[in-house]
Amino acid sequence: KLRPGGVLIVDNMFWHGQIFDAKDQTEETEGVRRLTTLITSDPGWISSIVPLRDGLLVAYRAGR
């Protein structure tokens, strides 16, 4: 559990480009998609995906 004020950094958010392939519905690819949706749609997070190499998610836990 990350406390408010904490920062979450996740590498490989583009999952070797597989997240852009709608036909790829493997468990791993869907997991990356779910994490992206979870963090970016939650108002308790301020987040951005940096398009550097294979994608880097940087998220600040703002709290509720």
Coordinates of C-alpha atoms in Angstrom, one line a residue:
K1 CA 0.0 0.0 0.0
L2 CA 1.4 3.3 -1.1
R3 CA 0.7 6.2 1.3
P4 CA -0.4 9.7 0.0
G5 CA 2.6 11.6 -1.2
G6 CA 4.3 8.4 -2.5
V7 CA 5.4 7.9 -6.1
L8 CA 4.9 4.7 -8.1
I9 CA 7.2 4.1 -11.1
V10 CA 6.4 1.2 -13.5
D11 CA 8.6 0.3 -16.5
N12 CA 7.5 -1.5 -19.7
M13 CA 4.0 0.0 -19.9
F14 CA 4.0 -0.4 -23.6
W15 CA 4.7 -4.1 -23.1
H16 CA 6.9 -4.3 -26.2
G17 CA 4.2 -2.6 -28.2
Q18 CA 1.7 -5.4 -27.5
I19 CA -0.8 -3.2 -25.7
F20 CA -1.5 -1.4 -29.0
D21 CA -2.5 -4.7 -30.7
A22 CA -6.2 -5.3 -30.0
K23 CA -5.8 -8.9 -31.0
D24 CA -3.3 -9.5 -28.2
Q25 CA -5.5 -10.6 -25.2
T26 CA -2.9 -12.6 -23.3
E27 CA -3.1 -12.5 -19.5
E28 CA 0.1 -10.4 -19.3
T29 CA -1.0 -7.8 -21.9
E30 CA -4.4 -7.5 -20.3
G31 CA -2.8 -7.0 -16.9
V32 CA -0.8 -4.0 -18.2
R33 CA -4.0 -2.6 -19.7
R34 CA -5.9 -3.0 -16.5
L35 CA -3.1 -1.3 -14.5
T36 CA -3.1 1.6 -16.9
T37 CA -6.8 2.0 -16.7
L38 CA -6.8 1.6 -12.9
I39 CA -4.2 4.3 -12.3
T40 CA -5.2 6.8 -14.9
S41 CA -8.9 6.7 -14.1
D42 CA -8.6 7.0 -10.3
P43 CA -8.8 10.6 -9.0
G44 CA -6.5 9.6 -6.1
W45 CA -3.5 9.4 -8.6
I46 CA -1.8 12.1 -10.7
S47 CA -0.1 10.1 -13.4
S48 CA 1.6 10.2 -16.8
I49 CA 3.0 7.6 -19.1
V50 CA 6.3 8.8 -20.5
P51 CA 6.9 7.5 -24.0
L52 CA 10.5 6.7 -23.3
R53 CA 11.7 3.4 -24.8
D54 CA 9.1 0.8 -23.7
G55 CA 6.9 3.3 -21.7
L56 CA 7.3 4.5 -18.1
L57 CA 4.4 5.1 -15.8
V58 CA 5.0 7.8 -13.2
A59 CA 2.2 8.2 -10.7
Y60 CA 1.9 10.4 -7.6
R61 CA -0.5 9.1 -4.8
A62 CA -2.5 12.3 -4.1
G63 CA -4.9 10.7 -1.7
R64 CA -8.6 11.1 -1.4

